PDB file of C-alpha atoms in Angstrom:
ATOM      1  CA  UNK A  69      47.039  41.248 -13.539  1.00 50.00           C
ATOM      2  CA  UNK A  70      46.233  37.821 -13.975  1.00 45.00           C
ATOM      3  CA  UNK A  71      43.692  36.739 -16.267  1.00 39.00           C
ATOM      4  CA  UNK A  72      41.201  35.050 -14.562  1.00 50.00           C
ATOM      5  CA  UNK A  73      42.110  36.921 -11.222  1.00 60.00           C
ATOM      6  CA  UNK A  74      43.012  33.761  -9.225  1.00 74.00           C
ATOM      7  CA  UNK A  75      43.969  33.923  -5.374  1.00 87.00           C
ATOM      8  CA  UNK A  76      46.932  35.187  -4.365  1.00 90.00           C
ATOM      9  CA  UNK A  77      49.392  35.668  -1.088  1.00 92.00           C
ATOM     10  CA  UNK A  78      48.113  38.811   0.576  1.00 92.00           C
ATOM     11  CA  UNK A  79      51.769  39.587   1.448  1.00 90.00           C
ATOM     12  CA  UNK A  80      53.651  39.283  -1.919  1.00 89.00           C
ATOM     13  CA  UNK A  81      51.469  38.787  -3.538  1.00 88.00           C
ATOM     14  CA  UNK A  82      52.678  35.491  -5.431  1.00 89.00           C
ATOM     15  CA  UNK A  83      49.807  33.269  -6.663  1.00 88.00           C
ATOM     16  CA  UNK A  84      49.236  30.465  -5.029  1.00 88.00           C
ATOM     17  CA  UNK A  85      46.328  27.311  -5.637  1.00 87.00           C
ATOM     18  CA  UNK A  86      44.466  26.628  -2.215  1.00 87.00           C
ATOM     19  CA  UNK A  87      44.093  28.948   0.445  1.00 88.00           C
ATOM     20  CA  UNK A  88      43.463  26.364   3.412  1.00 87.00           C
ATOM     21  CA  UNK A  89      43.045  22.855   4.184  1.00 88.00           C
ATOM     22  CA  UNK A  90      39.894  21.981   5.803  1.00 83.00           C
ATOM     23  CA  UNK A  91      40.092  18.604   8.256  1.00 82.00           C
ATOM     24  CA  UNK A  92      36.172  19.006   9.199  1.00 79.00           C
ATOM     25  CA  UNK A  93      33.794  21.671   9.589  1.00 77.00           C
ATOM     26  CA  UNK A  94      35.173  24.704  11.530  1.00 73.00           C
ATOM     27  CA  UNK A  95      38.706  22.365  11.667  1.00 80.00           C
ATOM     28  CA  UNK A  96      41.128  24.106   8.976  1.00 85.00           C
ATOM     29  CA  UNK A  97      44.903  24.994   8.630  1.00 89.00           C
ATOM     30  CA  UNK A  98      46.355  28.355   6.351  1.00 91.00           C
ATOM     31  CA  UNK A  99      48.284  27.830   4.023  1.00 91.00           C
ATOM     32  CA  UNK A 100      51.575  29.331   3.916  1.00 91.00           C
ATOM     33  CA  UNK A 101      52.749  31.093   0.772  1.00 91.00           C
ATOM     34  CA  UNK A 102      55.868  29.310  -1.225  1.00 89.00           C
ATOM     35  CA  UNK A 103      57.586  32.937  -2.007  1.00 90.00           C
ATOM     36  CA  UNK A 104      57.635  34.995   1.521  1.00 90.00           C
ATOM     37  CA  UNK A 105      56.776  31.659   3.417  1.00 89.00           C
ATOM     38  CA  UNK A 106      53.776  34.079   5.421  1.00 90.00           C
ATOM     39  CA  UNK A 107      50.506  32.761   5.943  1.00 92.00           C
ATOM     40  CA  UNK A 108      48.912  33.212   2.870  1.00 91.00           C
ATOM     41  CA  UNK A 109      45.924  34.854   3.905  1.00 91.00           C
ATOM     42  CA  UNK A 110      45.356  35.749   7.469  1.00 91.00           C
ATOM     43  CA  UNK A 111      42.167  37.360   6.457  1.00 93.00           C
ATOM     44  CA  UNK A 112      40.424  34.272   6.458  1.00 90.00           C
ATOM     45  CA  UNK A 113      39.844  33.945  10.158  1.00 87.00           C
ATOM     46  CA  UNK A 114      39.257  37.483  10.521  1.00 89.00           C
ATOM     47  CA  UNK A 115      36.249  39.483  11.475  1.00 90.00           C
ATOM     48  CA  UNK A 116      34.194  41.643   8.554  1.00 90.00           C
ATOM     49  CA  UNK A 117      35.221  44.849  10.672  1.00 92.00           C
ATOM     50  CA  UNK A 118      38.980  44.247  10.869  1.00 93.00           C
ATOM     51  CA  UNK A 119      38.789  43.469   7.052  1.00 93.00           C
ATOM     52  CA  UNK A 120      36.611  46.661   6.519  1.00 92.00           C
ATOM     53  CA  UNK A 121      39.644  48.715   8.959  1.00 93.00           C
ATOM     54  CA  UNK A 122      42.148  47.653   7.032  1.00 94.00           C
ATOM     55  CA  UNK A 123      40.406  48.764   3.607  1.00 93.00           C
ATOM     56  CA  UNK A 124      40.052  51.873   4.558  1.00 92.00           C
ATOM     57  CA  UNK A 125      43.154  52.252   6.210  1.00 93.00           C
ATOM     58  CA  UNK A 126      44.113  51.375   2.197  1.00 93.00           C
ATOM     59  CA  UNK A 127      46.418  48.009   3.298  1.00 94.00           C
ATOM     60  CA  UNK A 128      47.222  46.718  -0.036  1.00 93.00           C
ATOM     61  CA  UNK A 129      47.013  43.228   1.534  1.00 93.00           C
ATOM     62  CA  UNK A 130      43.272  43.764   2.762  1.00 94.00           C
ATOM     63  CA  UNK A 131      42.791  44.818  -0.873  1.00 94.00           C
ATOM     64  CA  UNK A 132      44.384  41.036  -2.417  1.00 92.00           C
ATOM     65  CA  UNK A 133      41.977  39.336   0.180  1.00 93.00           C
ATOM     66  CA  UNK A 134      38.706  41.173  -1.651  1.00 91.00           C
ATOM     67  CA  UNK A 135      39.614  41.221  -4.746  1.00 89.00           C
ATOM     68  CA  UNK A 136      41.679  38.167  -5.480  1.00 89.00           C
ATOM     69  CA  UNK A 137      40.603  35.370  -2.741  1.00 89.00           C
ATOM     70  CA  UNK A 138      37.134  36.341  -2.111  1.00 87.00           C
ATOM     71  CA  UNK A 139      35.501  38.161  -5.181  1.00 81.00           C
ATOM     72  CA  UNK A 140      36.515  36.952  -8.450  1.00 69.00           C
ATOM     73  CA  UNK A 141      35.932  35.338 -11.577  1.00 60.00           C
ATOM     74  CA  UNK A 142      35.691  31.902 -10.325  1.00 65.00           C
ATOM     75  CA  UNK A 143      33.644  32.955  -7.254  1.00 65.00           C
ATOM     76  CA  UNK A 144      30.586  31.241  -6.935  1.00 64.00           C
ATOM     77  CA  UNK A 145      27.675  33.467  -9.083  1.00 74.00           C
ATOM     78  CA  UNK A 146      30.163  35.705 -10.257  1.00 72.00           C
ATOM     79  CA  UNK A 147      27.542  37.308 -13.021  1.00 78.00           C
ATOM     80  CA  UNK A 148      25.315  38.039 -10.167  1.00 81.00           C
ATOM     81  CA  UNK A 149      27.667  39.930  -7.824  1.00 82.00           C
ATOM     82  CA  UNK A 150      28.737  42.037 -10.887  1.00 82.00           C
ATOM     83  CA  UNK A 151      24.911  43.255 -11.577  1.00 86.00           C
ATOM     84  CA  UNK A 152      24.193  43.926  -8.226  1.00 87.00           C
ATOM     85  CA  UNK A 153      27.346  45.728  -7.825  1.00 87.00           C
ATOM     86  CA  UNK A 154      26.651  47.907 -10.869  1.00 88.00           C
ATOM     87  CA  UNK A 155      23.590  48.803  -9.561  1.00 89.00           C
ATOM     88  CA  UNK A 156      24.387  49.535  -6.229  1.00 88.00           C
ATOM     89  CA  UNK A 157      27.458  51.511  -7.640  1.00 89.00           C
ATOM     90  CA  UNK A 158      24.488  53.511  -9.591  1.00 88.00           C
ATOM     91  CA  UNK A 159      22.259  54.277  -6.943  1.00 87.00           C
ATOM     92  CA  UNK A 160      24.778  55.132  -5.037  1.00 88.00           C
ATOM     93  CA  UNK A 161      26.096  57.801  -7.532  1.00 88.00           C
ATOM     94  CA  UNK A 162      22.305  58.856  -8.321  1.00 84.00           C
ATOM     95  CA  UNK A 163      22.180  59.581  -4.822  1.00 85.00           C
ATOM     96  CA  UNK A 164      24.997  62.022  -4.239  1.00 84.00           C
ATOM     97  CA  UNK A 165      23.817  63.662  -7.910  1.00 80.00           C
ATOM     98  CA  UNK A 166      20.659  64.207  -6.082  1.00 80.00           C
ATOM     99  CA  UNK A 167      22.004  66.208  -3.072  1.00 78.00           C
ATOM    100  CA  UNK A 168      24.187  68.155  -5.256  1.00 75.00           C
ATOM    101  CA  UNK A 169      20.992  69.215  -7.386  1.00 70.00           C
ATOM    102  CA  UNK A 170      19.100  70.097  -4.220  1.00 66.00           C
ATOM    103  CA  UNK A 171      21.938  71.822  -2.917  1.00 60.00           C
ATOM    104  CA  UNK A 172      22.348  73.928  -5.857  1.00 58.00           C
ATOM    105  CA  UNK A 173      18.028  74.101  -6.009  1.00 52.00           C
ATOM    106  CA  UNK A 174      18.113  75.512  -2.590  1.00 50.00           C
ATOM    107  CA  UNK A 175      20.926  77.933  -3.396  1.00 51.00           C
ATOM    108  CA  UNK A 176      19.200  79.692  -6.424  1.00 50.00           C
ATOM    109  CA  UNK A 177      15.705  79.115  -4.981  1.00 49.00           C
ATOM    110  CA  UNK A 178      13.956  76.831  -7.512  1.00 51.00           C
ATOM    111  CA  UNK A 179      10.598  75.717  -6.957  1.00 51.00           C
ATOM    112  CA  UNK A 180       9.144  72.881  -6.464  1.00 56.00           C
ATOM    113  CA  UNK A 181       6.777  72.781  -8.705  1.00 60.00           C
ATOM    114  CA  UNK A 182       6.332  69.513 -10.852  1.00 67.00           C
ATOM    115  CA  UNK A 183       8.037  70.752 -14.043  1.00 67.00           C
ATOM    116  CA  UNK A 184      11.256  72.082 -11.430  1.00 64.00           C
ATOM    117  CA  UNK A 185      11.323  68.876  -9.811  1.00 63.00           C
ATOM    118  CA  UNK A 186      10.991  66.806 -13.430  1.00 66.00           C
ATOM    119  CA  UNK A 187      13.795  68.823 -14.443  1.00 67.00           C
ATOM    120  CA  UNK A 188      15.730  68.252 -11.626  1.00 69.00           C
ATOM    121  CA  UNK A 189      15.534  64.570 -11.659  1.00 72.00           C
ATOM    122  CA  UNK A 190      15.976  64.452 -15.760  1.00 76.00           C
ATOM    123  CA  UNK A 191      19.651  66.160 -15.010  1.00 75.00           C
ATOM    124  CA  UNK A 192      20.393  63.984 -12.054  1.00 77.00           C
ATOM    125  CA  UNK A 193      19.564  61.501 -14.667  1.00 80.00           C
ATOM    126  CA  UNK A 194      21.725  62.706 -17.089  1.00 80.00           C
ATOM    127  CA  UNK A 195      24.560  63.043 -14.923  1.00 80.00           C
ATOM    128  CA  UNK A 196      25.083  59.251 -13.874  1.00 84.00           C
ATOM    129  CA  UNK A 197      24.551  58.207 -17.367  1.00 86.00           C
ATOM    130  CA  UNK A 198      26.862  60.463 -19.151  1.00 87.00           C
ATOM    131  CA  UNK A 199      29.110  60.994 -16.099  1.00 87.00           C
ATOM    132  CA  UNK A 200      29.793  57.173 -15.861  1.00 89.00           C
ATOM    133  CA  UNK A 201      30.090  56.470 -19.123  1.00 90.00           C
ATOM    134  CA  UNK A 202      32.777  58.961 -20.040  1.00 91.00           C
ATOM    135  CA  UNK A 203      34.212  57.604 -16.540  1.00 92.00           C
ATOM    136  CA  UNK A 204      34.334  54.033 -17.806  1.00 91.00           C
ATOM    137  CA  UNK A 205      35.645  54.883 -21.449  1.00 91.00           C
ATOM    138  CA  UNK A 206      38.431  57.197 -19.852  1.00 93.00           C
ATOM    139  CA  UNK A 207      39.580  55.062 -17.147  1.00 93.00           C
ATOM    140  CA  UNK A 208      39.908  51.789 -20.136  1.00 89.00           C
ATOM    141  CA  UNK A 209      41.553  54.166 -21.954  1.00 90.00           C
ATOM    142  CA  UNK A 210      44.682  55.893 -19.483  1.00 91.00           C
ATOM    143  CA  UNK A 211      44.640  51.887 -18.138  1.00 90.00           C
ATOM    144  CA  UNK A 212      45.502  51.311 -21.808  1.00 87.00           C
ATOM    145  CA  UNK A 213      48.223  53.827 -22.378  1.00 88.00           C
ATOM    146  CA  UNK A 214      49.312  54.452 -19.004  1.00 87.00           C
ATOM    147  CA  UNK A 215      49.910  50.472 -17.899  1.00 84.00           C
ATOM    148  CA  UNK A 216      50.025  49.538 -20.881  1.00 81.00           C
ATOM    149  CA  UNK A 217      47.119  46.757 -20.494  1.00 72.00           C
ATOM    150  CA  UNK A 218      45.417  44.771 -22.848  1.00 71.00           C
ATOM    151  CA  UNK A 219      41.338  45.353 -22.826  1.00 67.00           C
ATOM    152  CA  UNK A 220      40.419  41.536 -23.239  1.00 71.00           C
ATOM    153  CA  UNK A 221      36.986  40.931 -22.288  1.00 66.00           C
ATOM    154  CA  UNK A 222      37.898  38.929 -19.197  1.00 71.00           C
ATOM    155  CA  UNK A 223      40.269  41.645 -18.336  1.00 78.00           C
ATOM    156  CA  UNK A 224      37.653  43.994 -18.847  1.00 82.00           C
ATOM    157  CA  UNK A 225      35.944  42.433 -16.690  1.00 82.00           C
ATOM    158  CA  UNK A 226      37.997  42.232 -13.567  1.00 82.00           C
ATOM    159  CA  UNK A 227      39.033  46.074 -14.064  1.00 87.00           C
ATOM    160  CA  UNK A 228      35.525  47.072 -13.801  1.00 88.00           C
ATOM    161  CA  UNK A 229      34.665  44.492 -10.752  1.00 87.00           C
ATOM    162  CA  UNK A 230      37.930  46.544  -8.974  1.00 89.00           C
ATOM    163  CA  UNK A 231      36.437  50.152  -9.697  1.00 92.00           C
ATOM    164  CA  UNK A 232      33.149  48.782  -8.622  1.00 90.00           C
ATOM    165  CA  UNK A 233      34.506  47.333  -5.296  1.00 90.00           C
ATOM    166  CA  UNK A 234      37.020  50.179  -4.364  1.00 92.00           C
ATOM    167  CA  UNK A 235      34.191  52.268  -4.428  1.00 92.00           C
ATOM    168  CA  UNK A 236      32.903  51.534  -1.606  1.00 90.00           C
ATOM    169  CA  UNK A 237      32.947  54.998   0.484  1.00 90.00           C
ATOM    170  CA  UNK A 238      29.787  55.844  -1.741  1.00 89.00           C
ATOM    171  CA  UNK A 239      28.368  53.288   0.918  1.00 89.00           C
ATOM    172  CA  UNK A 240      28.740  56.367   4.088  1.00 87.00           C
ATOM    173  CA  UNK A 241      26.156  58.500   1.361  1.00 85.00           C
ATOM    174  CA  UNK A 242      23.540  56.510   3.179  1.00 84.00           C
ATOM    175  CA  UNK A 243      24.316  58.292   6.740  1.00 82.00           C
ATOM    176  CA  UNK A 244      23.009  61.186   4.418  1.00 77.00           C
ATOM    177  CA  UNK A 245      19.776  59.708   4.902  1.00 76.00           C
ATOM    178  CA  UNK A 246      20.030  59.914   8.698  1.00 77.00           C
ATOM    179  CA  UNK A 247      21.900  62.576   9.710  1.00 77.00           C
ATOM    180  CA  UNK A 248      22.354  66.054   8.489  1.00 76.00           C
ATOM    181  CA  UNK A 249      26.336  66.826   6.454  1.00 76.00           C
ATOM    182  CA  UNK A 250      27.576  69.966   4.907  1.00 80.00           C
ATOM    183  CA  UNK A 251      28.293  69.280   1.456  1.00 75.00           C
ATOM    184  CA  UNK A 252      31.611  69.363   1.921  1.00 82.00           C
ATOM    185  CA  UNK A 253      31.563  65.881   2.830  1.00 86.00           C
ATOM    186  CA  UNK A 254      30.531  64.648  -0.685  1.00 86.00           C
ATOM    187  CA  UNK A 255      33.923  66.086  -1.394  1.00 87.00           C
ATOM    188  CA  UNK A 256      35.870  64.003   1.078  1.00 91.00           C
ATOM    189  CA  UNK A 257      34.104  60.880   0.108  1.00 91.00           C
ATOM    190  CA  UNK A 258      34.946  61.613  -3.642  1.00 91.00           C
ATOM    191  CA  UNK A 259      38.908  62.208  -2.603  1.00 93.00           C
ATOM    192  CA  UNK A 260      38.797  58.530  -0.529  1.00 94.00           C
ATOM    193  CA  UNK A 261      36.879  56.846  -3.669  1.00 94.00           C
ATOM    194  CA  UNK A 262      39.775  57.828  -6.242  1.00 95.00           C
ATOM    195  CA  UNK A 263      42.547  56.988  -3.368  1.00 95.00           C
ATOM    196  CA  UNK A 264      40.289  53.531  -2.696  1.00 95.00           C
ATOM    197  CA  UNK A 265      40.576  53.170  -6.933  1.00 95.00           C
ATOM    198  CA  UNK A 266      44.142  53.484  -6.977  1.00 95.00           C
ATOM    199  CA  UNK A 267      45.322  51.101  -4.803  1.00 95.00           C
ATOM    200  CA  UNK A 268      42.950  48.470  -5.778  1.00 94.00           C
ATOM    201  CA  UNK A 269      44.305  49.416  -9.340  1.00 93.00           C
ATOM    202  CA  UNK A 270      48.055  49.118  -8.229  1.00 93.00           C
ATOM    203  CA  UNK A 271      46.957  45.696  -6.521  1.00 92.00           C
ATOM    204  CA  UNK A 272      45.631  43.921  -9.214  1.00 89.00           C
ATOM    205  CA  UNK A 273      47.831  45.719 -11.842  1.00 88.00           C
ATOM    206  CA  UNK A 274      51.177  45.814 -10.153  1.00 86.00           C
ATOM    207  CA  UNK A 275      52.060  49.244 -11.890  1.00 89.00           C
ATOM    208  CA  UNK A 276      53.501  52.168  -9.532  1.00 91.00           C
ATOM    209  CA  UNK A 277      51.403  54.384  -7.651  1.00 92.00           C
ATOM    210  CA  UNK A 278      51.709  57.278  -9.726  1.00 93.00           C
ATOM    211  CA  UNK A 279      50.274  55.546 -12.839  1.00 93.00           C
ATOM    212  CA  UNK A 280      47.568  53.872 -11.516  1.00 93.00           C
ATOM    213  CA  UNK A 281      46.707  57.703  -9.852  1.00 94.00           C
ATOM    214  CA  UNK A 282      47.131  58.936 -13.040  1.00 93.00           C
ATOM    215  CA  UNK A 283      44.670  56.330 -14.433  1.00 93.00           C
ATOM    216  CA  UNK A 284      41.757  57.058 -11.710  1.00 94.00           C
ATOM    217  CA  UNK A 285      42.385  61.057 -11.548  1.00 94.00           C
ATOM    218  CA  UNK A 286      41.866  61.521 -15.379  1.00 94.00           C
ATOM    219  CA  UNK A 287      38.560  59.729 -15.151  1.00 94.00           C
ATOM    220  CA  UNK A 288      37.322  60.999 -12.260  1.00 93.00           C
ATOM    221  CA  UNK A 289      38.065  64.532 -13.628  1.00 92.00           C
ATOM    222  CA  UNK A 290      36.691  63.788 -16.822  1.00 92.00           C
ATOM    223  CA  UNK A 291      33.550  62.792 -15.326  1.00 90.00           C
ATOM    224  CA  UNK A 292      32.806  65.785 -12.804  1.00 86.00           C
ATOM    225  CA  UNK A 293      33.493  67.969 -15.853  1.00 87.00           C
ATOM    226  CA  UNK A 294      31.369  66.176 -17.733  1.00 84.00           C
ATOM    227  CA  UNK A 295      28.484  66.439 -14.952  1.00 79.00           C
ATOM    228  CA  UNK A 296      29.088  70.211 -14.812  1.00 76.00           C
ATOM    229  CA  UNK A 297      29.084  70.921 -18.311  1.00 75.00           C
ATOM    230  CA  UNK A 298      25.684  69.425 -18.245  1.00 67.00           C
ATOM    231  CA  UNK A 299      24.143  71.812 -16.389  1.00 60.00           C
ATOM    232  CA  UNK A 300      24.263  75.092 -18.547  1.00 50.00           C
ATOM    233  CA  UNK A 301      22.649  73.667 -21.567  1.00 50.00           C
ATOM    234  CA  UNK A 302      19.827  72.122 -18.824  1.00 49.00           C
ATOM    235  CA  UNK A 303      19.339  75.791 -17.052  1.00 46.00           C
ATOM    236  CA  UNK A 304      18.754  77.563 -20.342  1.00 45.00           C
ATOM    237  CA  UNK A 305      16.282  74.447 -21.719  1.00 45.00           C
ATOM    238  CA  UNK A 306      14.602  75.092 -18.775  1.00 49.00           C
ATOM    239  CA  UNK A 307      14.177  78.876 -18.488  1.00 47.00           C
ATOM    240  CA  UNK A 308      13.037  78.785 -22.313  1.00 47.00           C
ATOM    241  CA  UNK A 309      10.786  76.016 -21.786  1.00 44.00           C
ATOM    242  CA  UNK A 310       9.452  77.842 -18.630  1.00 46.00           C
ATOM    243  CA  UNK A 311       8.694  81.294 -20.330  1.00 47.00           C
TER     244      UNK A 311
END
């Protein structure tokens, strides 16, 4: 992965310096890539939805366009886009911790008293703190030993705008809002994240697939054990504190 993430041929690959010339305002001409001698990014003149298709149809060149040509670190307020993405990424997460807890509230009948619903929202709490943070730690550490990747802080960086940004399926949470899911779709959302994760991983990295899965599976794992291993110590806090 390059260092400072600079834009790349969506085909190959290969990087290249300019992406278009532009003659006048709405007047420009692709640029055509010096290795496969392909337009360099046909993305450019493309609609948001064929973009967003192609990304979840996991098209590893869709994945060069977002990550290398129009977020990076030389992108215009890049400090910006990474806080907002963090926090969106969080909220997100918070979210589908939530209607896990109720799930699980409604299958043991809790109350909803204030001190059930305080302890409710102090595990979901708990869970995206500790859950993420394990999450981060493990996935800079298998990128480590598994690709064998330096952890500079620019690199650091740029692996933590790709998990933020291949994350996007948290975003179809928010039809949660709206419409009434079993559970089971939390699930299928989760399994599309860590497939999302990998390929933007093998993208940038350039490592095989089965690394890069290995990378994203071991921290995904480690976090929904570490969000379930919460919950016992929680339950009996609770019932102590409640009689």
């Amino acid at each position: 992965m390059a260092a400072a993430m600079g834009y790349q041929c969506v085909e190959c690959g290969f990087a290249i310096r300019t992406l278009y010339v532009q003659y006048s305002p709405g007047n420009i001409r692709l640029m055509k890539c010096e290795n496969c001698k392909s337009v360099a990014d046909e993305y450019i003149e493309c609609e948001f939805m064929i973009i967003l298709i192609d990304l979840i149809l996991h098209k590893p060149k869709a994945y060069r366009h977002l990550l290398f040509n129009v977020l990076n670190q030389k992108t215009e307020n890049f400090q910006g886009l990474l806080r907002n993405a963090i926090f969106g990424f969080i909220l997100l997460d918070g979210y589908r911790c939530m209607l896990l807890n109720w799930q699980e509230g409604e299958r043991r009948g809790s109350s909803s008293s204030i001190i059930s619903l305080f302890w409710r929202y102090r595990k979901v709490f708990m869970a995206c703190l500790v859950g993420n943070s394990l999450f981060l730690c493990v996935f800079l550490l298998a990128t480590r030993i598994l690709l064998n990747s330096s952890l500079t802080f620019s690199r650091f960086r740029d692996l933590l705008l790709v998990i933020l940004v291949s994350s996007y399926f948290k975003i179809f949470l928010i039809a949660m809002m709206v419409w009434e899911f079993p559970l089971s779709v939390i699930l299928i959302i989760d399994l599309f994240v860590v497939s999302s994760n990998t390929v933007a991983l093998k993208v940038t990295t350039g490592s095989s697939t089965a690394r890069c899965l290995g990378v994203c599976f071991s921290a995904h794992c480690v976090k929904l054990i570490a969000t379930h291993a919460l919950e016992l110590p929680q339950i009996m806090w609770k019932n102590n504190f409640s009689g």
